[in-house]
Amino acid sequence: MVGRHKRSTKVIVSILLVLGGVFAGFPVLWMFISSLKSNTEIFAWPPKFIDAGFSLNNYIAVLRDSEKIRFFINSYTISGLVVLFTLFIGIMAAYAFSRFDFPFKEIINTIIVSVQAIPPIVLLIPYMSLIVTLRIFNTYFALLLTYMVFTLPYCILMMTGYFNTISTTLDEAVLIDGGSRWRVCWRILVPISIPGIISVGMYTFMQAWNEYLFALILTKTNDMRTVPVGINLLMGQHTYDWGQMMAMSCLGSLPVLILFIFFQKYFIAGMSSGAIKG
């Protein structure tokens, strides 16, 4: 009876997982199929998964348009800078939280956690005023600073938790040998914490790459706009170019997909390790 019950449970769980996978994956599949069709074919009834009119025309149109290519360049540049600065500052802050006791440590930590709970849209108007006052509106720097406000807290919390899993005896050994705290952080702890760093870097990249609201509000010219905003610009007043929208969406999904395929084991290990100790 026990064995039969276990098998029944496994079958039910497997069916639920398959249904969940289909539910999650079907929109992505439909997006890809639609990217190979014209507007007329996309809205044909009854809908067809396989159509004789499939072509790469939408992708060719996107890749030949210098303005759309600029959207991708902007997204890569901003996302890359956000990852680099977030990791650099976040690792140093996490090292301080993990290894030192200093005044107002708990208060500062509470503030960092609280930032994670604030909906970004609440900060939209204050940030707009600040960016305009600093005269950095419609620049990479404006988006970099804004995105880091939302990615740094997560980086600090996760890396603090990861550093807490590493014994302080390593620090002491290096300090006894005459090494500096800088050496302890970057030559000892960072190499050991690669899974955590990769997971935080992937999360940060995804946040910056997919962000739409601030990218729309803090930029005004197409040469500064990112992929999510560029996709929205394909929505005209009277017509939508659904084929190119789907093609840009597919191309925009590739970086995150590639990162996850190559680094998924580090991403899962880093997330679990940081969360357990953090």
XYZ file of N, CA and C in Angstrom:
834
model
N 0.822 -1.213 0.000
C 0.000 0.000 0.000
C 0.856 1.262 0.000
N 1.919 1.212 0.827
C 2.794 2.380 0.913
C 3.470 2.653 -0.424
N 3.962 1.567 -1.074
C 4.618 1.726 -2.365
C 3.658 2.254 -3.417
N 2.425 1.750 -3.399
C 1.423 2.221 -4.366
C 1.092 3.694 -4.128
N 1.021 4.080 -2.848
C 0.725 5.479 -2.515
C 1.845 6.402 -3.006
N 3.103 5.960 -2.833
C 4.243 6.764 -3.287
C 4.228 6.924 -4.804
N 3.915 5.813 -5.503
C 3.866 5.895 -6.961
C 2.752 6.834 -7.420
N 1.607 6.753 -6.758
C 0.495 7.648 -7.103
C 0.877 9.105 -6.872
N 1.568 9.345 -5.774
C 2.011 10.718 -5.468
C 2.973 11.224 -6.528
N 3.909 10.364 -6.925
C 4.884 10.759 -7.954
C 4.188 11.059 -9.279
N 3.212 10.236 -9.634
C 2.477 10.455 -10.887
C 1.739 11.784 -10.849
N 1.076 12.069 -9.734
C 0.326 13.327 -9.605
C 1.268 14.517 -9.666
N 2.379 14.419 -8.931
C 3.362 15.514 -8.934
C 3.922 15.722 -10.336
N 4.221 14.629 -11.042
C 4.763 14.724 -12.398
C 3.761 15.390 -13.345
N 2.494 14.998 -13.216
C 1.455 15.599 -14.070
C 1.333 17.093 -13.797
N 1.354 17.465 -12.510
C 1.253 18.885 -12.147
C 2.452 19.678 -12.667
N 3.645 19.069 -12.593
C 4.840 19.747 -13.092
C 4.775 19.946 -14.608
N 4.288 18.913 -15.298
C 4.147 19.017 -16.757
C 3.147 20.105 -17.123
N 2.016 20.129 -16.423
C 1.002 21.158 -16.683
C 1.550 22.551 -16.389
N 2.310 22.645 -15.292
C 2.923 23.936 -14.963
C 3.929 24.369 -16.012
N 4.719 23.393 -16.500
C 5.692 23.705 -17.543
C 5.034 24.158 -18.829
N 3.946 23.479 -19.205
C 3.207 23.866 -20.417
C 2.614 25.260 -20.254
N 2.035 25.516 -19.084
C 1.420 26.823 -18.818
C 2.455 27.942 -18.898
N 3.660 27.677 -18.364
C 4.711 28.697 -18.365
C 5.389 28.818 -19.732
N 5.522 27.676 -20.429
C 6.278 27.694 -21.674
C 5.475 28.036 -22.914
N 4.154 27.844 -22.869
C 3.343 28.081 -24.061
C 3.422 29.527 -24.564
N 3.326 30.554 -23.677
C 3.439 31.934 -24.180
C 4.767 32.209 -24.883
N 5.851 31.610 -24.367
C 7.164 31.803 -24.986
C 7.187 31.150 -26.368
N 6.622 29.943 -26.461
C 6.553 29.247 -27.747
C 5.712 30.046 -28.739
N 4.587 30.562 -28.274
C 3.713 31.336 -29.150
C 4.390 32.641 -29.597
N 5.162 33.247 -28.706
C 5.909 34.452 -29.056
C 6.893 34.154 -30.188
N 7.620 33.040 -30.077
C 8.593 32.679 -31.107
C 7.904 32.385 -32.435
N 6.810 31.621 -32.381
C 6.083 31.292 -33.610
C 5.548 32.559 -34.267
N 5.021 33.477 -33.450
C 4.475 34.729 -33.986
C 5.550 35.600 -34.611
N 6.783 35.485 -34.101
C 7.870 36.296 -34.652
C 8.223 35.878 -36.082
N 7.753 34.700 -36.489
C 8.024 34.190 -37.840
C 6.865 34.443 -38.801
N 5.847 35.177 -38.326
C 4.656 35.417 -39.135
C 4.463 36.902 -39.403
N 3.624 37.192 -40.369
C 3.193 38.574 -40.606
C 1.994 38.860 -39.700
N 1.603 40.141 -39.627
C 0.454 40.509 -38.803
C -0.801 39.734 -39.202
N -1.010 39.591 -40.502
C -2.198 38.884 -40.991
C -2.206 37.434 -40.536
N -1.049 36.780 -40.626
C -0.960 35.380 -40.232
C -1.099 35.206 -38.720
N -0.613 36.193 -37.953
C -0.708 36.102 -36.497
C -2.159 36.063 -36.037
N -3.018 36.848 -36.722
C -4.418 36.942 -36.308
C -5.347 36.066 -37.153
N -4.759 35.174 -37.930
C -5.591 34.265 -38.734
C -6.390 33.333 -37.829
N -7.602 32.990 -38.264
C -8.446 32.077 -37.487
C -8.951 30.936 -38.391
N -8.793 29.712 -37.971
C -8.195 29.263 -36.703
C -6.671 29.434 -36.711
N -6.085 29.650 -35.547
C -4.627 29.859 -35.491
C -3.865 28.603 -35.885
N -2.678 28.800 -36.474
C -1.846 27.679 -36.889
C -0.475 27.781 -36.234
N -0.010 26.652 -35.718
C 1.351 26.625 -35.168
C 2.372 26.587 -36.294
N 2.103 25.785 -37.282
C 3.016 25.652 -38.421
C 2.335 26.234 -39.641
N 3.010 27.190 -40.251
C 2.419 27.897 -41.390
C 3.422 27.924 -42.535
N 2.915 27.783 -43.739
C 3.792 27.786 -44.918
C 4.458 29.134 -45.118
N 3.880 30.167 -44.526
C 4.420 31.514 -44.707
C 5.496 31.895 -43.714
N 5.982 30.940 -42.917
C 7.037 31.246 -41.946
C 8.256 31.861 -42.635
N 8.821 32.918 -42.023
C 10.024 33.541 -42.590
C 10.760 34.298 -41.494
N 11.971 34.709 -41.810
C 12.789 35.484 -40.871
C 12.727 36.976 -41.175
N 11.704 37.389 -41.909
C 11.617 38.790 -42.326
C 11.573 39.756 -41.132
N 10.878 39.378 -40.087
C 10.790 40.259 -38.917
C 12.152 40.432 -38.250
N 12.907 39.352 -38.160
C 14.249 39.430 -37.571
C 15.175 40.252 -38.454
N 15.073 40.050 -39.754
C 15.910 40.806 -40.691
C 15.598 42.299 -40.598
N 14.293 42.619 -40.502
C 13.894 44.028 -40.391
C 14.445 44.654 -39.123
N 14.436 43.909 -38.024
C 14.954 44.431 -36.751
C 16.462 44.627 -36.817
N 17.167 43.621 -37.323
C 18.634 43.665 -37.325
C 19.190 44.643 -38.366
N 18.384 45.028 -39.336
C 18.834 46.012 -40.339
C 18.500 47.444 -39.936
N 17.742 47.604 -38.878
C 17.335 48.935 -38.432
C 18.329 49.439 -37.385
N 19.093 50.469 -37.732
C 20.129 50.975 -36.829
C 19.547 51.495 -35.515
N 18.339 52.028 -35.558
C 17.708 52.541 -34.340
C 17.409 51.398 -33.374
N 16.929 50.273 -33.905
C 16.630 49.119 -33.050
C 17.911 48.478 -32.531
N 18.940 48.455 -33.349
C 20.235 47.952 -32.884
C 20.744 48.801 -31.738
N 20.484 50.103 -31.817
C 20.889 51.011 -30.748
C 20.204 50.657 -29.424
N 18.960 50.230 -29.486
C 18.257 49.819 -28.280
C 19.013 48.679 -27.593
N 19.479 47.711 -28.387
C 20.209 46.577 -27.822
C 21.560 47.021 -27.253
N 22.244 47.909 -27.957
C 23.532 48.412 -27.463
C 23.342 49.114 -26.125
N 22.300 49.931 -26.030
C 22.021 50.634 -24.778
C 21.737 49.652 -23.645
N 20.932 48.640 -23.934
C 20.590 47.661 -22.894
C 21.820 46.892 -22.426
N 22.666 46.468 -23.379
C 23.877 45.754 -23.003
C 24.808 46.645 -22.183
N 24.983 47.884 -22.615
C 25.894 48.803 -21.923
C 25.419 49.092 -20.510
N 24.157 49.466 -20.364
C 23.618 49.821 -19.055
C 23.604 48.602 -18.130
N 23.135 47.467 -18.636
C 23.070 46.256 -17.808
C 24.463 45.821 -17.359
N 25.436 45.887 -18.278
C 26.800 45.518 -17.925
C 27.388 46.429 -16.861
N 27.181 47.735 -17.000
C 27.689 48.688 -16.009
C 27.020 48.492 -14.661
N 25.731 48.253 -14.676
C 25.005 48.029 -13.421
C 25.553 46.801 -12.702
N 25.806 45.731 -13.446
C 26.353 44.513 -12.840
C 27.730 44.788 -12.227
N 28.604 45.448 -12.973
C 29.964 45.705 -12.488
C 29.970 46.565 -11.229
N 29.249 47.674 -11.256
C 29.253 48.586 -10.102
C 28.505 47.994 -8.919
N 27.420 47.284 -9.188
C 26.667 46.666 -8.094
C 27.505 45.619 -7.382
N 28.201 44.780 -8.153
C 29.035 43.746 -7.538
C 30.208 44.360 -6.785
N 30.847 45.367 -7.362
C 32.018 45.975 -6.714
C 31.634 46.604 -5.373
N 30.605 47.434 -5.391
C 30.182 48.107 -4.162
C 29.524 47.120 -3.205
N 28.685 46.236 -3.751
C 27.972 45.281 -2.909
C 28.891 44.315 -2.188
N 29.941 43.848 -2.858
C 30.885 42.916 -2.228
C 31.617 43.596 -1.074
N 32.053 44.834 -1.285
C 32.750 45.538 -0.208
C 31.828 45.807 0.977
N 30.582 46.201 0.693
C 29.625 46.447 1.771
C 29.304 45.147 2.508
N 29.131 44.058 1.764
C 28.823 42.768 2.376
C 29.974 42.294 3.253
N 31.201 42.536 2.812
C 32.370 42.157 3.619
C 32.365 42.911 4.943
N 32.018 44.194 4.890
C 31.954 44.997 6.121
C 30.864 44.482 7.056
N 29.681 44.172 6.513
C 28.588 43.672 7.344
C 28.905 42.299 7.921
N 29.636 41.491 7.170
C 29.931 40.125 7.601
C 31.058 40.060 8.621
N 32.036 40.940 8.489
C 33.254 40.795 9.284
C 33.444 41.861 10.374
N 32.692 42.944 10.355
C 32.913 44.022 11.321
C 31.652 44.346 12.113
N 31.867 44.850 13.329
C 30.798 45.454 14.119
C 31.061 46.944 14.165
N 30.067 47.731 13.809
C 30.242 49.191 13.790
C 28.940 49.853 14.218
N 28.991 51.114 14.608
C 27.794 51.805 15.088
C 26.673 51.801 14.038
N 25.459 51.620 14.502
C 24.250 51.669 13.670
C 24.213 50.566 12.609
N 24.953 49.493 12.833
C 24.983 48.401 11.860
C 23.592 47.823 11.636
N 22.879 47.549 12.718
C 21.550 46.954 12.598
C 20.564 47.911 11.939
N 20.696 49.195 12.262
C 19.799 50.196 11.669
C 20.028 50.281 10.166
N 21.299 50.322 9.763
C 21.632 50.389 8.343
C 21.139 49.138 7.626
N 21.317 47.989 8.268
C 20.857 46.738 7.666
C 19.336 46.737 7.494
N 18.632 47.288 8.476
C 17.169 47.388 8.390
C 16.752 48.292 7.236
N 17.478 49.392 7.064
C 17.177 50.311 5.962
C 17.375 49.621 4.619
N 18.453 48.845 4.503
C 18.732 48.121 3.258
C 17.609 47.142 2.950
N 17.161 46.426 3.977
C 16.064 45.476 3.779
C 14.784 46.224 3.407
N 14.563 47.376 4.029
C 13.340 48.148 3.783
C 13.261 48.640 2.347
N 14.405 48.986 1.762
C 14.420 49.462 0.378
C 13.851 48.409 -0.558
N 14.114 47.135 -0.243
C 13.602 46.044 -1.066
C 12.075 45.991 -1.057
N 11.469 46.515 -0.004
C 10.018 46.424 0.143
C 9.280 47.605 -0.489
N 10.009 48.621 -0.950
C 9.372 49.808 -1.516
C 9.069 49.580 -2.996
N 7.826 49.726 -3.416
C 7.500 49.596 -4.847
C 8.220 50.679 -5.658
N 8.894 50.307 -6.732
C 9.642 51.291 -7.521
C 8.809 52.481 -7.986
N 7.542 52.248 -8.306
C 6.712 53.332 -8.842
C 6.525 54.456 -7.818
N 6.637 54.132 -6.519
C 6.498 55.151 -5.473
C 7.628 56.175 -5.572
N 8.794 55.721 -6.040
C 9.962 56.596 -6.108
C 10.098 57.315 -7.450
N 9.158 57.109 -8.335
C 9.281 57.631 -9.687
C 9.394 59.153 -9.729
N 8.469 59.843 -9.084
C 8.472 61.307 -9.113
C 9.686 61.887 -8.384
N 10.017 61.408 -7.159
C 11.247 61.915 -6.517
C 12.500 61.694 -7.356
N 12.607 60.530 -7.989
C 13.783 60.265 -8.810
C 13.821 61.162 -10.037
N 12.674 61.390 -10.629
C 12.622 62.272 -11.789
C 13.117 63.661 -11.418
N 12.670 64.161 -10.276
C 13.097 65.490 -9.819
C 14.591 65.512 -9.526
N 15.086 64.459 -8.888
C 16.506 64.391 -8.545
C 17.380 64.346 -9.792
N 16.994 63.501 -10.748
C 17.781 63.353 -11.973
C 17.825 64.655 -12.766
N 16.691 65.351 -12.834
C 16.640 66.631 -13.546
C 17.482 67.669 -12.823
N 17.421 67.682 -11.491
C 18.206 68.636 -10.700
C 19.701 68.409 -10.893
N 20.106 67.134 -10.971
C 21.521 66.799 -11.169
C 21.975 66.985 -12.615
N 21.027 67.292 -13.495
C 21.304 67.516 -14.917
C 21.917 66.289 -15.596
N 21.408 65.140 -15.253
C 21.880 63.911 -15.903
C 20.721 63.195 -16.588
N 19.638 63.918 -16.829
C 18.484 63.338 -17.513
C 18.878 62.886 -18.919
N 18.350 61.741 -19.345
C 18.622 61.184 -20.668
C 20.089 60.779 -20.839
N 20.654 60.185 -19.778
C 22.040 59.708 -19.837
C 22.121 58.293 -19.253
N 23.214 57.595 -19.595
C 23.475 56.294 -18.996
C 23.604 56.427 -17.476
N 24.241 57.499 -17.039
C 24.506 57.689 -15.613
C 23.212 57.727 -14.805
N 22.187 58.348 -15.362
C 20.893 58.429 -14.669
C 20.305 57.036 -14.464
N 20.324 56.219 -15.503
C 19.791 54.864 -15.385
C 20.666 53.996 -14.486
N 21.977 54.198 -14.567
C 22.907 53.432 -13.732
C 22.626 53.674 -12.252
N 22.536 54.943 -11.860
C 22.275 55.269 -10.456
C 20.921 54.731 -10.005
N 19.927 54.881 -10.854
C 18.578 54.451 -10.491
C 18.499 52.941 -10.320
N 19.056 52.196 -11.262
C 18.993 50.742 -11.179
C 19.757 50.214 -9.969
N 20.873 50.863 -9.642
C 21.681 50.398 -8.521
C 20.956 50.555 -7.184
N 20.047 51.503 -7.105
C 19.258 51.658 -5.881
C 18.459 50.388 -5.590
N 18.025 49.705 -6.642
C 17.200 48.520 -6.467
C 17.999 47.218 -6.509
N 19.188 47.244 -7.093
C 19.986 46.014 -7.166
C 20.986 45.887 -6.017
N 21.470 47.004 -5.481
C 22.468 46.955 -4.412
C 21.963 46.277 -3.135
N 20.753 46.602 -2.651
C 20.292 45.942 -1.422
C 20.295 44.422 -1.525
N 19.801 43.910 -2.645
C 19.784 42.459 -2.836
C 21.206 41.904 -2.852
N 22.099 42.582 -3.545
C 23.495 42.141 -3.628
C 24.128 42.110 -2.243
N 23.918 43.155 -1.465
C 24.514 43.232 -0.131
C 23.977 42.131 0.770
N 22.664 41.923 0.753
C 22.058 40.903 1.601
C 22.544 39.505 1.229
N 22.551 39.198 -0.070
C 22.953 37.865 -0.513
C 24.437 37.612 -0.252
N 25.281 38.568 -0.567
C 26.716 38.372 -0.385
C 27.093 38.362 1.099
N 26.374 39.116 1.934
C 26.619 39.046 3.378
C 26.329 37.637 3.883
N 25.191 37.080 3.435
C 24.856 35.723 3.819
C 25.881 34.724 3.331
N 26.407 34.949 2.129
C 27.405 34.025 1.580
C 28.724 34.141 2.343
N 29.152 35.361 2.634
C 30.398 35.543 3.387
C 30.286 34.966 4.798
N 29.071 34.984 5.356
C 28.873 34.439 6.700
C 29.095 32.931 6.751
N 29.004 32.273 5.597
C 29.226 30.822 5.565
C 30.713 30.474 5.504
N 31.559 31.468 5.308
C 33.005 31.241 5.188
C 33.669 31.536 6.527
N 34.470 30.615 6.990
C 35.118 30.755 8.295
C 36.044 31.964 8.344
N 36.061 32.636 9.490
C 36.933 33.809 9.674
C 38.391 33.408 9.872
N 38.655 32.111 10.039
C 40.048 31.670 10.208
C 40.875 31.975 8.964
N 40.233 31.987 7.797
C 40.952 32.341 6.570
C 41.405 33.798 6.636
N 40.527 34.665 7.120
C 40.877 36.071 7.267
C 42.067 36.220 8.217
N 41.966 35.537 9.339
C 43.012 35.659 10.364
C 44.359 35.174 9.849
N 44.342 34.088 9.067
C 45.597 33.548 8.528
C 46.272 34.552 7.602
N 45.485 35.202 6.755
C 46.048 36.192 5.827
C 46.548 37.410 6.582
N 45.791 37.866 7.570
C 46.199 39.051 8.346
C 47.470 38.775 9.141
N 47.591 37.566 9.680
C 48.795 37.198 10.424
C 50.015 37.206 9.506
N 49.813 36.808 8.242
C 50.918 36.794 7.266
C 51.231 38.185 6.726
N 50.546 39.194 7.205
C 50.828 40.562 6.776
C 49.935 41.062 5.662
N 48.923 40.290 5.298
C 48.004 40.723 4.249
C 47.039 41.782 4.758
N 46.454 42.522 3.837
C 45.507 43.586 4.188
C 44.074 43.071 4.111
N 43.147 43.863 4.644
C 41.729 43.517 4.536
C 41.294 43.474 3.067
N 41.850 44.371 2.254
C 41.546 44.388 0.824
C 41.925 43.039 0.192
N 43.095 42.529 0.582
C 43.551 41.244 0.044
C 42.645 40.103 0.518
N 42.246 40.156 1.779
C 41.359 39.135 2.314
C 40.064 39.086 1.508
N 39.506 40.272 1.236
C 38.225 40.351 0.535
C 38.336 39.858 -0.900
N 39.285 40.420 -1.657
C 39.322 40.187 -3.100
C 40.166 38.983 -3.520
N 41.132 38.590 -2.700
C 41.974 37.455 -3.068
C 41.555 36.146 -2.394
N 40.814 36.243 -1.299
C 40.419 35.039 -0.567
C 38.921 34.783 -0.655
N 38.129 35.736 -0.177
C 36.690 35.513 -0.095
C 36.006 35.504 -1.465
N 36.391 36.433 -2.329
C 35.734 36.525 -3.634
C 35.917 35.251 -4.465
N 37.129 34.704 -4.605
C 37.262 33.454 -5.377
C 36.444 32.301 -4.794
N 36.342 32.240 -3.467
C 35.565 31.177 -2.842
C 34.068 31.383 -3.087
N 33.669 32.642 -3.263
C 32.240 32.986 -3.351
C 31.741 33.114 -4.779
N 32.443 32.541 -5.743
C 32.055 32.673 -7.148
C 30.610 32.266 -7.421
N 30.105 31.138 -6.868
C 28.688 30.808 -7.126
C 27.734 31.905 -6.672
N 27.980 32.465 -5.491
C 27.134 33.553 -5.003
C 27.240 34.800 -5.856
N 28.443 35.118 -6.293
C 28.653 36.300 -7.127
C 27.956 36.136 -8.470
N 28.052 34.942 -9.045
C 27.389 34.693 -10.330
C 25.880 34.803 -10.200
N 25.317 34.251 -9.129
C 23.865 34.318 -8.949
C 23.408 35.763 -8.773
N 24.153 36.535 -7.995
C 23.801 37.946 -7.802
C 23.977 38.724 -9.103
N 25.054 38.419 -9.828
C 25.284 39.100 -11.103
C 24.183 38.812 -12.108
N 23.725 37.558 -12.167
C 22.638 37.202 -13.085
C 21.349 37.917 -12.709
N 21.041 37.933 -11.413
C 19.833 38.628 -10.961
C 19.903 40.112 -11.307
N 21.065 40.711 -11.068
C 21.248 42.136 -11.350
C 21.100 42.425 -12.833
N 21.708 41.580 -13.661
C 21.602 41.756 -15.110
C 20.151 41.668 -15.565
N 19.421 40.681 -15.044
C 18.017 40.516 -15.435
C 17.182 41.716 -15.018
N 17.445 42.239 -13.820
C 16.699 43.404 -13.347
C 16.935 44.610 -14.251
N 18.207 44.843 -14.599
C 18.542 46.002 -15.432
C 18.062 45.809 -16.873
N 18.199 44.590 -17.398
C 17.827 44.318 -18.785
C 16.324 44.446 -19.003
N 15.532 43.988 -18.036
C 14.081 43.953 -18.202
C 13.369 45.212 -17.718
N 14.066 46.122 -17.057
C 13.413 47.291 -16.467
C 12.818 48.192 -17.549
N 11.593 48.603 -17.334
C 10.883 49.402 -18.341
C 10.513 50.801 -17.853
N 9.975 50.884 -16.642
C 9.376 52.133 -16.171
C 10.373 53.291 -16.140
N 11.502 53.097 -15.457
C 12.485 54.184 -15.338
C 13.200 54.433 -16.665
N 13.395 53.367 -17.444
C 14.013 53.550 -18.761
C 13.143 54.422 -19.659
N 11.837 54.351 -19.480
C 10.918 55.173 -20.268
C 10.893 56.611 -19.774
N 10.832 56.790 -18.457
C 10.652 58.120 -17.875
C 11.944 58.935 -17.883
N 13.083 58.280 -17.681
C 14.351 59.007 -17.537
C 15.106 59.192 -18.849
N 14.498 58.807 -19.956
C 15.103 59.051 -21.269
C 14.058 59.712 -22.167
N 14.546 60.470 -23.141
C 13.606 61.156 -24.031
C 13.928 60.965 -25.507
N 15.132 60.515 -25.823
C 15.503 60.322 -27.226
C 15.736 58.844 -27.485
N 15.455 58.412 -28.700
C 15.567 56.988 -29.037
C 16.993 56.464 -28.957
N 17.975 57.351 -29.097
C 19.362 56.885 -29.034
C 19.794 56.535 -27.602
N 18.934 56.798 -26.602
C 19.253 56.457 -25.220
C 18.320 55.386 -24.664
N 17.365 54.956 -25.440
C 16.354 54.044 -24.919
C 16.793 52.585 -25.037
N 16.168 51.748 -24.212
C 16.564 50.343 -24.110
C 15.562 49.439 -24.832
N 15.848 48.144 -24.824
C 15.017 47.180 -25.563
C 13.550 47.183 -25.122
N 13.246 47.115 -23.814
C 11.824 47.129 -23.426
C 11.073 48.353 -23.931
N 11.724 49.522 -23.879
C 11.085 50.746 -24.385
C 10.988 50.686 -25.902
N 12.021 50.147 -26.550
C 12.011 50.023 -28.005
C 10.884 49.139 -28.501
N 10.597 48.064 -27.766
C 9.469 47.200 -28.137
C 8.160 47.969 -28.040
N 8.026 48.759 -27.001
C 6.805 49.551 -26.822
C 6.626 50.579 -27.936
N 7.752 51.088 -28.474
C 7.672 52.099 -29.534
C 7.105 51.524 -30.833
N 7.096 50.199 -30.949
C 6.519 49.577 -32.140
C 4.987 49.597 -32.122
N 4.437 50.048 -31.006
C 2.989 50.207 -30.910
C 2.606 51.588 -31.434
N 2.086 51.638 -32.626
C 1.698 52.913 -33.231
C 0.336 53.379 -32.750
N -0.081 54.536 -33.235
C -1.375 55.077 -32.823
C -2.531 54.249 -33.374
N -2.359 53.741 -34.590
C -3.451 53.006 -35.231
C -3.103 51.550 -35.519
N -1.831 51.237 -35.648
C -1.426 49.865 -35.966
C -0.257 49.429 -35.082
N -0.204 48.138 -34.821
C 0.895 47.541 -34.069
C 1.634 46.589 -34.991
N 2.967 46.673 -34.976
C 3.757 45.728 -35.766
C 4.080 44.533 -34.872
N 3.106 43.621 -34.757
C 3.242 42.502 -33.835
C 4.400 41.579 -34.199
N 4.643 41.380 -35.485
C 5.726 40.485 -35.900
C 7.078 40.970 -35.413
N 7.370 42.255 -35.630
C 8.646 42.801 -35.167
C 8.698 42.892 -33.644
N 7.564 43.157 -33.023
C 7.533 43.165 -31.565
C 7.916 41.802 -31.003
N 7.380 40.750 -31.597
C 7.701 39.395 -31.144
C 9.160 39.050 -31.440
N 9.661 39.511 -32.587
C 11.065 39.256 -32.940
C 12.001 39.952 -31.958
N 11.692 41.222 -31.639
C 12.515 41.939 -30.662
C 12.405 41.315 -29.280
N 11.228 40.815 -28.940
C 11.052 40.156 -27.643
C 11.893 38.888 -27.561
N 11.921 38.126 -28.652
C 12.744 36.911 -28.686
C 14.225 37.253 -28.572
N 14.661 38.236 -29.344
C 16.064 38.647 -29.282
C 16.407 39.223 -27.919
N 15.454 39.933 -27.318
C 15.680 40.505 -25.995
C 15.724 39.462 -24.893
N 15.110 38.316 -25.132
C 15.101 37.236 -24.138
C 16.368 36.391 -24.197
N 17.078 36.449 -25.318
C 18.242 35.580 -25.509
C 19.343 35.769 -24.460
N 19.754 37.006 -24.130
C 20.855 37.151 -23.160
C 20.570 36.484 -21.827
N 19.369 36.689 -21.296
C 19.009 36.081 -20.017
C 18.954 34.562 -20.132
N 18.392 34.076 -21.235
C 18.303 32.630 -21.457
C 19.682 31.999 -21.540
N 20.580 32.625 -22.280
C 21.945 32.103 -22.430
C 22.664 32.101 -21.090
N 22.536 33.187 -20.333
C 23.166 33.257 -19.017
C 22.669 32.141 -18.109
N 21.358 31.922 -18.117
C 20.803 30.904 -17.231
C 21.235 29.507 -17.655
N 21.306 29.252 -18.946
C 21.707 27.921 -19.426
C 23.131 27.597 -18.983
N 24.031 28.566 -19.090
C 25.436 28.318 -18.792
C 25.756 28.387 -17.295
N 24.985 29.176 -16.541
C 25.336 29.392 -15.140
C 24.248 28.954 -14.161
N 23.318 28.103 -14.609
C 22.190 27.761 -13.748
C 22.626 27.056 -12.464
N 23.642 26.191 -12.538
C 24.059 25.481 -11.320
C 24.653 26.452 -10.303
N 25.401 27.466 -10.792
C 25.939 28.478 -9.879
C 24.820 29.354 -9.333
N 23.853 29.645 -10.193
C 22.737 30.507 -9.792
C 21.941 29.853 -8.660
N 21.606 28.574 -8.811
C 20.836 27.860 -7.792
C 21.647 27.692 -6.523
N 22.935 27.315 -6.652
C 23.781 27.127 -5.474
C 23.971 28.444 -4.730
N 24.199 29.520 -5.471
C 24.422 30.818 -4.843
C 23.188 31.337 -4.144
N 22.015 31.155 -4.777
C 20.765 31.604 -4.181
C 20.494 30.874 -2.870
N 20.685 29.551 -2.878
C 20.379 28.758 -1.679
C 21.362 29.043 -0.565
N 22.653 29.156 -0.893
C 23.662 29.390 0.151
C 23.474 30.741 0.808
N 23.262 31.764 -0.015
C 23.074 33.101 0.547
C 21.813 33.203 1.363
N 20.749 32.537 0.900
C 19.463 32.627 1.593
C 19.489 31.890 2.923
N 20.190 30.738 2.965
C 20.201 29.934 4.171
C 20.879 30.680 5.320
N 22.016 31.268 5.040
C 22.788 31.919 6.102
C 22.363 33.363 6.292
N 21.788 33.989 5.239
C 21.443 35.402 5.319
C 20.273 35.655 6.202
